[in-house]
Each structure stands twice: as structure tokens, then as C-alpha cells.
mmCIF file of C-alpha atoms and ligand atoms in Angstrom:
data_model
loop_
_atom_site.group_PDB
_atom_site.id
_atom_site.type_symbol
_atom_site.label_atom_id
_atom_site.label_comp_id
_atom_site.label_asym_id
_atom_site.label_seq_id
_atom_site.Cartn_x
_atom_site.Cartn_y
_atom_site.Cartn_z
ATOM 1 C CA MET A 646 -1.280 13.997 -16.017
ATOM 2 C CA GLU A 647 -4.500 14.762 -14.491
ATOM 3 C CA ASN A 648 -4.970 15.619 -10.765
ATOM 4 C CA ARG A 649 -7.830 14.506 -8.474
ATOM 5 C CA SER A 650 -6.073 14.729 -5.212
ATOM 6 C CA ASP A 651 -8.807 15.283 -2.542
ATOM 7 C CA ALA A 652 -8.643 17.515 -0.428
ATOM 8 C CA VAL A 653 -7.350 16.428 3.333
ATOM 9 C CA ASP A 654 -8.896 18.951 6.425
ATOM 10 C CA GLY A 655 -7.391 17.051 9.591
ATOM 11 C CA GLN A 656 -10.840 15.713 9.888
ATOM 12 C CA ASP A 657 -9.046 11.556 10.123
ATOM 13 C CA VAL A 658 -6.396 13.525 12.740
ATOM 14 C CA ILE A 659 -9.153 14.849 14.611
ATOM 15 C CA GLU A 660 -11.233 11.949 15.212
ATOM 16 C CA GLY A 661 -8.686 9.432 15.290
ATOM 17 C CA LEU A 662 -6.603 11.573 18.235
ATOM 18 C CA SER A 663 -10.339 11.545 20.018
ATOM 19 C CA SER A 664 -10.908 8.161 20.168
ATOM 20 C CA GLN A 665 -9.924 5.832 22.942
ATOM 21 C CA PRO A 666 -7.517 4.227 22.037
ATOM 22 C CA LYS A 667 -6.200 6.479 19.727
ATOM 23 C CA PHE A 668 -5.304 6.247 16.115
ATOM 24 C CA LEU A 669 -3.986 7.938 13.148
ATOM 25 C CA PRO A 670 -4.702 6.820 9.753
ATOM 26 C CA PRO A 671 -1.305 5.536 8.056
ATOM 27 C CA LYS A 672 -1.250 7.675 5.078
ATOM 28 C CA TYR A 673 0.439 10.697 7.196
ATOM 29 C CA PHE A 674 3.626 8.612 6.729
ATOM 30 C CA TYR A 675 3.887 9.178 3.891
ATOM 31 C CA ASP A 676 5.570 12.989 3.661
ATOM 32 C CA GLN A 677 8.377 13.768 1.744
ATOM 33 C CA ARG A 678 11.216 12.381 4.564
ATOM 34 C CA GLY A 679 8.921 9.215 5.236
ATOM 35 C CA SER A 680 8.695 8.350 1.385
ATOM 36 C CA GLN A 681 12.413 8.465 1.997
ATOM 37 C CA LEU A 682 12.575 5.971 4.986
ATOM 38 C CA PHE A 683 10.173 3.455 3.857
ATOM 39 C CA ASP A 684 12.253 2.945 0.039
ATOM 40 C CA GLN A 685 15.312 2.635 2.796
ATOM 41 C CA ILE A 686 12.656 0.034 4.839
ATOM 42 C CA CYS A 687 12.313 -2.175 1.501
ATOM 43 C CA GLU A 688 16.123 -2.634 1.018
ATOM 44 C CA LEU A 689 16.876 -3.536 4.874
ATOM 45 C CA PRO A 690 18.286 -7.199 5.496
ATOM 46 C CA GLU A 691 15.263 -8.130 7.771
ATOM 47 C CA TYR A 692 12.355 -6.406 5.407
ATOM 48 C CA TYR A 693 11.518 -9.212 2.752
ATOM 49 C CA PRO A 694 8.400 -8.019 1.366
ATOM 50 C CA THR A 695 9.854 -5.945 -1.186
ATOM 51 C CA ARG A 696 12.544 -8.241 -2.501
ATOM 52 C CA THR A 697 10.297 -11.457 -2.275
ATOM 53 C CA GLU A 698 7.481 -9.997 -4.312
ATOM 54 C CA THR A 699 9.864 -8.418 -6.729
ATOM 55 C CA ALA A 700 11.773 -11.794 -6.910
ATOM 56 C CA ILE A 701 8.154 -13.296 -8.029
ATOM 57 C CA LEU A 702 7.079 -9.883 -10.674
ATOM 58 C CA LYS A 703 10.706 -11.420 -12.229
ATOM 59 C CA GLU A 704 10.312 -14.938 -12.421
ATOM 60 C CA PHE A 705 6.661 -15.138 -13.253
ATOM 61 C CA GLY A 706 6.398 -11.648 -15.123
ATOM 62 C CA GLY A 707 6.180 -13.477 -18.813
ATOM 63 C CA ALA A 708 3.389 -15.840 -17.587
ATOM 64 C CA ILE A 709 1.210 -12.524 -16.581
ATOM 65 C CA ALA A 710 1.455 -11.327 -19.921
ATOM 66 C CA GLN A 711 0.848 -14.466 -21.331
ATOM 67 C CA THR A 712 -1.878 -15.258 -19.705
ATOM 68 C CA THR A 713 -3.595 -11.219 -20.059
ATOM 69 C CA GLY A 714 -2.322 -10.927 -23.512
ATOM 70 C CA PRO A 715 -2.573 -7.326 -24.134
ATOM 71 C CA CYS A 716 -3.300 -5.024 -21.876
ATOM 72 C CA GLU A 717 -3.205 -2.201 -19.930
ATOM 73 C CA ILE A 718 -1.863 -1.897 -17.166
ATOM 74 C CA VAL A 719 -2.909 0.354 -13.984
ATOM 75 C CA GLU A 720 -1.086 0.797 -11.232
ATOM 76 C CA LEU A 721 -2.459 1.999 -7.697
ATOM 77 C CA GLY A 722 0.485 3.474 -5.764
ATOM 78 C CA SER A 723 2.570 3.473 -8.218
ATOM 79 C CA GLY A 724 5.967 5.433 -6.350
ATOM 80 C CA SER A 725 8.683 5.118 -8.240
ATOM 81 C CA ALA A 726 7.245 1.915 -9.760
ATOM 82 C CA THR A 727 10.487 0.188 -9.563
ATOM 83 C CA LYS A 728 8.529 -2.866 -9.788
ATOM 84 C CA THR A 729 6.681 -2.058 -12.147
ATOM 85 C CA ARG A 730 9.505 -2.279 -14.800
ATOM 86 C CA PHE A 731 9.297 -6.084 -14.626
ATOM 87 C CA LEU A 732 6.011 -6.250 -15.944
ATOM 88 C CA LEU A 733 7.026 -3.985 -18.859
ATOM 89 C CA ASN A 734 9.699 -5.645 -19.660
ATOM 90 C CA ALA A 735 7.393 -8.901 -19.780
ATOM 91 C CA TYR A 736 4.683 -7.288 -21.633
ATOM 92 C CA GLN A 737 7.527 -5.866 -24.407
ATOM 93 C CA SER A 738 8.945 -9.208 -24.705
ATOM 94 C CA ALA A 739 5.776 -10.593 -25.358
ATOM 95 C CA GLY A 740 4.747 -8.123 -28.087
ATOM 96 C CA HIS A 741 2.373 -6.067 -26.413
ATOM 97 C CA PRO A 742 1.412 -2.371 -26.656
ATOM 98 C CA LEU A 743 2.578 -0.718 -23.543
ATOM 99 C CA ARG A 744 -0.117 1.638 -22.067
ATOM 100 C CA TYR A 745 0.647 2.229 -18.052
ATOM 101 C CA LEU A 746 -1.906 4.608 -15.877
ATOM 102 C CA PRO A 747 -0.318 5.057 -12.468
ATOM 103 C CA ILE A 748 -1.803 6.586 -9.845
ATOM 104 C CA ASP A 749 -0.896 8.014 -7.137
ATOM 105 C CA VAL A 750 -0.847 11.048 -4.547
ATOM 106 C CA SER A 751 2.517 12.202 -4.485
ATOM 107 C CA GLU A 752 2.612 14.714 -7.633
ATOM 108 C CA THR A 753 6.353 14.842 -7.890
ATOM 109 C CA ALA A 754 6.979 10.647 -7.520
ATOM 110 C CA LEU A 755 4.622 10.508 -10.683
ATOM 111 C CA VAL A 756 5.725 13.127 -12.592
ATOM 112 C CA GLU A 757 9.526 11.595 -12.145
ATOM 113 C CA SER A 758 8.940 8.414 -12.338
ATOM 114 C CA SER A 759 6.981 8.942 -15.525
ATOM 115 C CA LYS A 760 9.811 10.664 -17.536
ATOM 116 C CA GLN A 761 12.568 8.246 -16.899
ATOM 117 C CA LEU A 762 9.690 4.721 -17.709
ATOM 118 C CA LEU A 763 9.307 7.050 -20.786
ATOM 119 C CA LEU A 764 12.914 7.232 -21.376
ATOM 120 C CA GLU A 765 13.308 3.457 -20.664
ATOM 121 C CA TYR A 766 10.337 2.143 -23.210
ATOM 122 C CA SER A 767 10.092 3.959 -25.818
ATOM 123 C CA ALA A 768 6.779 2.398 -27.245
ATOM 124 C CA LEU A 769 5.156 3.210 -23.590
ATOM 125 C CA THR A 770 2.027 5.717 -23.271
ATOM 126 C CA ILE A 771 1.681 6.826 -20.005
ATOM 127 C CA HIS A 772 -1.510 8.710 -18.957
ATOM 128 C CA GLY A 773 -1.196 9.456 -15.145
ATOM 129 C CA LEU A 774 -3.751 10.533 -12.209
ATOM 130 C CA ILE A 775 -2.335 12.280 -9.112
ATOM 131 C CA SER A 776 -5.379 11.154 -6.733
ATOM 132 C CA THR A 777 -5.697 8.420 -3.813
ATOM 133 C CA TYR A 778 -7.164 5.575 -4.962
ATOM 134 C CA GLU A 779 -10.970 6.227 -4.489
ATOM 135 C CA PRO A 780 -11.829 8.729 -6.547
ATOM 136 C CA ALA A 781 -8.914 7.829 -9.902
ATOM 137 C CA LEU A 782 -11.193 4.218 -9.745
ATOM 138 C CA ALA A 783 -14.236 5.746 -9.736
ATOM 139 C CA LYS A 784 -13.457 8.406 -13.105
ATOM 140 C CA LEU A 785 -10.847 5.809 -15.565
ATOM 141 C CA PRO A 786 -10.221 6.927 -18.130
ATOM 142 C CA ALA A 787 -11.614 4.260 -20.856
ATOM 143 C CA ALA A 788 -9.423 1.776 -22.233
ATOM 144 C CA GLN A 789 -7.916 1.749 -25.197
ATOM 145 C CA LEU A 790 -6.505 -1.443 -25.229
ATOM 146 C CA PRO A 791 -8.596 -4.751 -25.464
ATOM 147 C CA ALA A 792 -7.976 -5.495 -21.255
ATOM 148 C CA ARG A 793 -6.850 -3.759 -18.083
ATOM 149 C CA MET A 794 -4.755 -5.060 -15.395
ATOM 150 C CA ILE A 795 -5.125 -2.789 -12.183
ATOM 151 C CA CYS A 796 -2.164 -3.939 -10.050
ATOM 152 C CA PHE A 797 -2.692 -3.315 -6.067
ATOM 153 C CA ILE A 798 0.989 -4.735 -5.197
ATOM 154 C CA GLY A 799 3.074 -4.883 -1.809
ATOM 155 C CA SER A 800 0.976 -5.736 0.254
ATOM 156 C CA THR A 801 -0.572 -2.109 0.366
ATOM 157 C CA ILE A 802 -3.961 -3.431 0.982
ATOM 158 C CA GLY A 803 -2.777 -5.446 4.442
ATOM 159 C CA ASN A 804 -2.654 -1.845 5.594
ATOM 160 C CA LEU A 805 -6.448 -1.828 5.264
ATOM 161 C CA GLN A 806 -8.751 -2.128 8.699
ATOM 162 C CA PRO A 807 -11.081 -4.915 7.292
ATOM 163 C CA HIS A 808 -14.294 -2.667 6.508
ATOM 164 C CA GLU A 809 -11.630 -0.643 4.783
ATOM 165 C CA TYR A 810 -10.487 -3.906 3.241
ATOM 166 C CA SER A 811 -14.231 -5.363 2.292
ATOM 167 C CA ALA A 812 -15.657 -1.802 0.437
ATOM 168 C CA PHE A 813 -11.785 -1.390 -1.851
ATOM 169 C CA LEU A 814 -12.693 -5.165 -2.876
ATOM 170 C CA ASP A 815 -16.494 -3.937 -4.037
ATOM 171 C CA ARG A 816 -14.643 -1.060 -5.391
ATOM 172 C CA MET A 817 -12.304 -3.039 -7.532
ATOM 173 C CA ALA A 818 -14.787 -5.244 -8.930
ATOM 174 C CA ARG A 819 -17.502 -2.449 -10.668
ATOM 175 C CA SER A 820 -14.243 -0.803 -11.881
ATOM 176 C CA LEU A 821 -13.382 -3.963 -13.997
ATOM 177 C CA ARG A 822 -15.080 -4.710 -17.259
ATOM 178 C CA PRO A 823 -15.993 -8.864 -17.341
ATOM 179 C CA LYS A 824 -12.618 -10.470 -18.271
ATOM 180 C CA ASP A 825 -10.181 -7.345 -16.844
ATOM 181 C CA TYR A 826 -7.836 -8.094 -14.482
ATOM 182 C CA PHE A 827 -6.708 -7.419 -10.667
ATOM 183 C CA LEU A 828 -2.792 -8.437 -9.794
ATOM 184 C CA LEU A 829 -3.009 -8.251 -5.744
ATOM 185 C CA GLY A 830 0.622 -8.497 -4.154
ATOM 186 C CA ILE A 831 -0.004 -9.699 -0.470
ATOM 187 C CA ASP A 832 1.988 -10.398 2.184
ATOM 188 C CA LEU A 833 1.698 -13.880 3.803
ATOM 189 C CA GLN A 834 1.519 -16.114 7.507
ATOM 190 C CA LYS A 835 4.664 -16.814 7.952
ATOM 191 C CA GLU A 836 6.575 -17.036 11.656
ATOM 192 C CA VAL A 837 6.185 -14.614 14.244
ATOM 193 C CA SER A 838 10.061 -13.562 14.798
ATOM 194 C CA VAL A 839 10.714 -13.490 10.721
ATOM 195 C CA LEU A 840 7.410 -11.005 10.747
ATOM 196 C CA GLU A 841 8.747 -8.930 14.019
ATOM 197 C CA ALA A 842 11.581 -8.609 13.209
ATOM 198 C CA ALA A 843 10.533 -7.143 9.682
ATOM 199 C CA TYR A 844 8.877 -4.796 11.849
ATOM 200 C CA ASN A 845 11.786 -3.680 14.294
ATOM 201 C CA ASP A 846 15.068 -4.042 12.018
ATOM 202 C CA SER A 847 18.686 -3.952 13.950
ATOM 203 C CA ARG A 848 19.314 -0.270 12.310
ATOM 204 C CA GLY A 849 15.899 1.006 13.595
ATOM 205 C CA ILE A 850 14.916 2.934 10.122
ATOM 206 C CA THR A 851 11.040 1.595 10.571
ATOM 207 C CA ALA A 852 11.336 3.178 14.334
ATOM 208 C CA ALA A 853 12.275 6.637 12.219
ATOM 209 C CA PHE A 854 9.744 6.402 9.817
ATOM 210 C CA ASN A 855 6.808 5.382 12.850
ATOM 211 C CA LEU A 856 8.471 8.499 14.833
ATOM 212 C CA ASN A 857 8.325 10.524 11.756
ATOM 213 C CA MET A 858 3.880 10.670 11.643
ATOM 214 C CA LEU A 859 4.600 12.647 14.436
ATOM 215 C CA ARG A 860 7.087 15.783 13.322
ATOM 216 C CA HIS A 861 5.062 15.893 9.427
ATOM 217 C CA LEU A 862 1.999 16.102 12.032
ATOM 218 C CA ASN A 863 3.912 18.975 13.426
ATOM 219 C CA TYR A 864 4.546 20.363 10.260
ATOM 220 C CA ARG A 865 1.155 20.283 8.860
ATOM 221 C CA PHE A 866 -0.863 20.924 11.629
ATOM 222 C CA ASP A 867 0.934 23.704 13.566
ATOM 223 C CA GLY A 868 1.972 20.944 16.329
ATOM 224 C CA ASP A 869 4.052 20.501 19.379
ATOM 225 C CA PHE A 870 4.275 16.701 19.732
ATOM 226 C CA ASP A 871 7.720 15.827 20.967
ATOM 227 C CA VAL A 872 9.133 13.122 19.418
ATOM 228 C CA ASP A 873 11.442 12.499 21.629
ATOM 229 C CA CYS A 874 8.384 11.668 24.428
ATOM 230 C CA PHE A 875 7.370 8.334 21.919
ATOM 231 C CA ALA A 876 8.682 5.391 21.473
ATOM 232 C CA HIS A 877 8.627 3.069 18.315
ATOM 233 C CA VAL A 878 6.261 -0.512 19.380
ATOM 234 C CA ALA A 879 5.527 -3.057 16.578
ATOM 235 C CA CYS A 880 4.005 -6.730 17.527
ATOM 236 C CA TYR A 881 2.526 -9.665 16.059
ATOM 237 C CA ASN A 882 -1.049 -9.871 16.953
ATOM 238 C CA GLN A 883 -1.667 -13.603 16.335
ATOM 239 C CA GLU A 884 -5.623 -13.953 16.416
ATOM 240 C CA SER A 885 -5.910 -11.031 14.005
ATOM 241 C CA HIS A 886 -3.012 -12.189 11.596
ATOM 242 C CA GLN A 887 -1.328 -8.257 11.823
ATOM 243 C CA ILE A 888 1.265 -6.468 12.716
ATOM 244 C CA GLU A 889 0.190 -3.287 14.831
ATOM 245 C CA MET A 890 2.655 -0.604 14.367
ATOM 246 C CA HIS A 891 2.046 1.554 18.147
ATOM 247 C CA LEU A 892 3.824 5.494 18.901
ATOM 248 C CA GLU A 893 4.004 4.910 22.795
ATOM 249 C CA SER A 894 3.863 7.929 25.379
ATOM 250 C CA LEU A 895 6.719 7.647 27.103
ATOM 251 C CA LYS A 896 5.278 10.286 29.799
ATOM 252 C CA ALA A 897 2.102 11.458 30.802
ATOM 253 C CA GLN A 898 2.301 15.015 28.402
ATOM 254 C CA THR A 899 -0.230 17.019 26.798
ATOM 255 C CA VAL A 900 -0.004 17.720 22.718
ATOM 256 C CA GLN A 901 -1.381 20.667 20.955
ATOM 257 C CA LEU A 902 -2.358 20.899 17.495
ATOM 258 C CA LYS A 903 -3.373 24.385 16.775
ATOM 259 C CA ALA A 904 -4.428 23.983 13.327
ATOM 260 C CA LEU A 905 -6.662 22.225 14.600
ATOM 261 C CA GLY A 906 -7.732 23.321 17.630
ATOM 262 C CA LEU A 907 -7.187 20.326 19.161
ATOM 263 C CA THR A 908 -5.497 19.743 22.567
ATOM 264 C CA VAL A 909 -4.924 15.788 23.303
ATOM 265 C CA ARG A 910 -4.086 14.425 26.950
ATOM 266 C CA PHE A 911 -1.604 11.250 26.702
ATOM 267 C CA ALA A 912 -0.971 8.911 30.060
ATOM 268 C CA SER A 913 2.768 7.805 30.349
ATOM 269 C CA GLY A 914 2.904 4.243 28.357
ATOM 270 C CA GLU A 915 -0.807 4.945 26.577
ATOM 271 C CA ARG A 916 -0.272 3.727 22.863
ATOM 272 C CA LEU A 917 -1.386 5.191 19.348
ATOM 273 C CA LEU A 918 -2.867 2.738 16.347
ATOM 274 C CA SER A 919 0.214 4.179 13.611
ATOM 275 C CA GLU A 920 -0.950 1.219 11.889
ATOM 276 C CA ILE A 921 -2.236 -2.514 10.872
ATOM 277 C CA SER A 922 -0.164 -4.730 8.969
ATOM 278 C CA ARG A 923 -2.462 -7.839 7.484
ATOM 279 C CA LYS A 924 -1.345 -11.204 6.781
ATOM 280 C CA PHE A 925 -2.837 -13.273 4.497
ATOM 281 C CA ASP A 926 -3.916 -16.772 3.799
ATOM 282 C CA LEU A 927 -3.451 -17.796 0.575
ATOM 283 C CA GLU A 928 -6.719 -20.053 -0.235
ATOM 284 C CA LYS A 929 -8.827 -17.464 2.207
ATOM 285 C CA THR A 930 -7.950 -14.488 0.378
ATOM 286 C CA ALA A 931 -8.936 -16.805 -2.995
ATOM 287 C CA GLN A 932 -12.086 -17.544 -1.603
ATOM 288 C CA THR A 933 -12.618 -13.758 -0.226
ATOM 289 C CA LEU A 934 -12.189 -12.526 -3.738
ATOM 290 C CA ALA A 935 -14.002 -15.304 -5.473
ATOM 291 C CA ALA A 936 -17.076 -13.954 -3.984
ATOM 292 C CA ARG A 937 -16.205 -10.717 -4.893
ATOM 293 C CA HIS A 938 -16.301 -11.447 -8.781
ATOM 294 C CA LEU A 939 -12.786 -11.472 -8.590
ATOM 295 C CA PRO A 940 -11.680 -15.575 -8.663
ATOM 296 C CA VAL A 941 -7.854 -15.835 -9.049
ATOM 297 C CA VAL A 942 -6.928 -17.140 -12.113
ATOM 298 C CA THR A 943 -3.147 -17.783 -11.289
ATOM 299 C CA THR A 944 -1.646 -17.680 -8.074
ATOM 300 C CA PHE A 945 2.377 -16.874 -7.778
ATOM 301 C CA THR A 946 4.163 -17.562 -4.966
ATOM 302 C CA ASP A 947 8.241 -17.427 -3.679
ATOM 303 C CA GLN A 948 10.032 -20.922 -2.647
ATOM 304 C CA ASN A 949 8.792 -20.307 1.300
ATOM 305 C CA ARG A 950 5.590 -19.257 0.496
ATOM 306 C CA TRP A 951 6.009 -15.412 2.354
ATOM 307 C CA PHE A 952 4.500 -13.734 -0.814
ATOM 308 C CA GLY A 953 2.094 -14.077 -2.769
ATOM 309 C CA LEU A 954 0.873 -12.589 -5.936
ATOM 310 C CA LEU A 955 -2.570 -13.394 -7.541
ATOM 311 C CA LEU A 956 -3.794 -12.956 -10.579
ATOM 312 C CA CYS A 957 -7.572 -12.566 -10.524
ATOM 313 C CA GLN A 958 -10.434 -12.235 -13.592
ATOM 314 C CA ARG A 959 -13.345 -10.067 -13.681
ATOM 315 C CA SER A 960 -16.394 -12.332 -13.870
ATOM 316 C CA PRO A 961 -20.161 -11.161 -15.047
ATOM 317 C CA ASP A 962 -22.161 -10.256 -13.158
ATOM 318 C CA ARG A 963 -24.631 -13.281 -12.591
ATOM 319 C CA CYS A 964 -28.518 -11.771 -12.127
HETATM 320 C C1 AVI B 2360 3.443 -0.306 2.826
HETATM 321 N N1 AVI B 2360 2.903 -1.212 3.747
HETATM 322 C C2 AVI B 2360 3.327 -2.495 2.876
HETATM 323 C C3 AVI B 2360 4.156 -1.603 4.790
HETATM 324 C C4 AVI B 2360 3.869 -2.699 5.149
HETATM 325 O O1 AVI B 2360 4.684 -3.310 5.677
HETATM 326 O O2 AVI B 2360 2.434 -2.899 5.714
HETATM 327 C C5 AVI B 2360 4.249 -0.115 5.490
HETATM 328 C C6 AVI B 2360 5.594 -0.577 6.434
HETATM 329 N N2 AVI B 2360 5.440 -0.233 8.028
HETATM 330 C C7 AVI B 2360 6.245 -0.662 8.694
HETATM 331 N N3 AVI B 2360 7.507 -1.074 7.747
HETATM 332 C C8 AVI B 2360 6.702 -0.897 6.247
#
């Protein structure tokens, strides 16, 4: 297990809360409570992405293993590696060697899931990296199998801002050798009512997840956000094709984050953007990937075309 996590000093919080309109990076959702709430979101009847992508992986894992042949599986944001098991099962059934390189910022999640996987798959070798994506991709260890497949599933790519998305795809292309694979999970554009229900669930779990970010900031930066004075708001922006999740201030208030030396004023009704979740078009995404030396080899989707899993293969650079 290698630790390459980068130091976090809250500079991004200062920047986001000093901007107009205010924003916060979605990484602050994920303290221990936030990760638990996210796991609960994945089980909600309204939140279709997880179960839809899982069903796609279950159905087409064999086709993926057949296309790539023996290859090591790198996973960005591996978490509890629940969905990964469908890939490992498929590679095992195909008689391919099992080598897995999970990358996650949470040491606990990485160690616990790796221990569990090693119990379940006797032929598996694991090289874990405790890291954010960028440093991990920049320094992946030398491949030990003929090919490598980097997986970025769960539509986490949808939480990147457009400029981060472009930079991420460029970095991905640089991290892969020609003929290596990139497996990308994307949530697709669909009826607004389905999308908005997924981020406004009837049990209020998504609201608790959103508001927990403020508790996390209080803990981390000695803050005094009164969580009861903010409300969860999530709506679909049809022009940008993205869910926008906000924390709305329920009154005029001042908040301090002592560890950052920061005082922030909120007007009544002022919204702070806590997350975007972009919804993609299959054909346009394939064009973007092809332009980045990552042409799509096979597209897997569900019957409703609600979620897409794109298997891309790194093309050689042309001079
Ligand atoms: C992690 N990510 C893909 C989730 C999403 O759907 O954008 C995060 C999430 N936010 C609210 N619900 C789920």
C-alpha cells in the first residue's frame, strides 16, 4: 500500500467561500459520515445510477474481459470496490490473471476492501495507492501484465467542472500506453423528473449528505456553520445538462472558520454551489474521447439508455 495523498490546507475553501457566487469543492462531502450517507444514497429507490451501472457490469463484464484479454485493473476512487467484483469475476471466469490497483483517498476504505478482496479471490494480487487521482495517475507503477485498464466508473467524472473534465481526459491519455484501455461510467441525459427525484429523495438522505458538508467543515476548520440555517436544493439545469446541488442560507448570517481565519457573510436566500453532476450524451462523449486519443471500442448501456459504460482503447499518438 502506498500513500501519495496530497496535503489539504483549506485554500480551496477560502477561494470558494470568497467567490461570488460561492461554491465548495465536492470532495468535502466525504468525511466518514458523508461516505456512509453516500452508500445509503446508492441504495435509494430514486437513485438509479448505481444499480443501473451494476447491472451493466454484471451483464457485460464477460464481454469486457474478452475484449481486453489479460490486463491489470486500475480503479480510480475504488471505495468499497463493490462493483469491481463483477469485473474480477469476469476476468477470473475468462482464466485471466487477477491484478488490481485500487486508488482512493480513504486509507480505511482501501485497506478494508483490499483485505476482503484477498479473502474472496485466492489468485488476486493488489497494489493499492492512497492518493487523489492526479498524483496517482502521474506515478502508476510499471505494468506487470500485457495490458492495463483504468476504470473510472460511477459517473464521478460528472462531478468535474468542464475544465477539470478536459484536463482529466488529457491526463488519462498520457497515463495509458497505446492499446491500453479506459473504462468510463457516465450518467446519461434523461427526463428531468427522473433526474430531479434522484437528487431529492423522499427519505431526505441526499439533503443530509449535502448538509453534512457544513458539519465536516466545522470539524476540519474550527467553523461555526449552523446546519439548521441552511437548506438542501437540487435542480436540473437543462442548458448545461447538469444537476446543480446548492446549500441555501435560510437567513442573513455570518459564519467563521477560525482555522482558516475566514469570516463569511450569507444573505438570506443566498445559494452556495456544493456539486454539479453532469449528464452526458453518448455520441458527443464518444467524440470527445476520440479527440483525446481514447476512441470508444464498445459502448454498453441498459435498456432505458439511462447509464453508459464506455470501453475505450488508447490510440497511438500521430506526429
Ligand atoms: C459521486 N457522484 C457520482 C454522485 C452523483 O450522482 O453525482 C454524488 C451524489 N451527489 C448527490 N447524490 C449523489
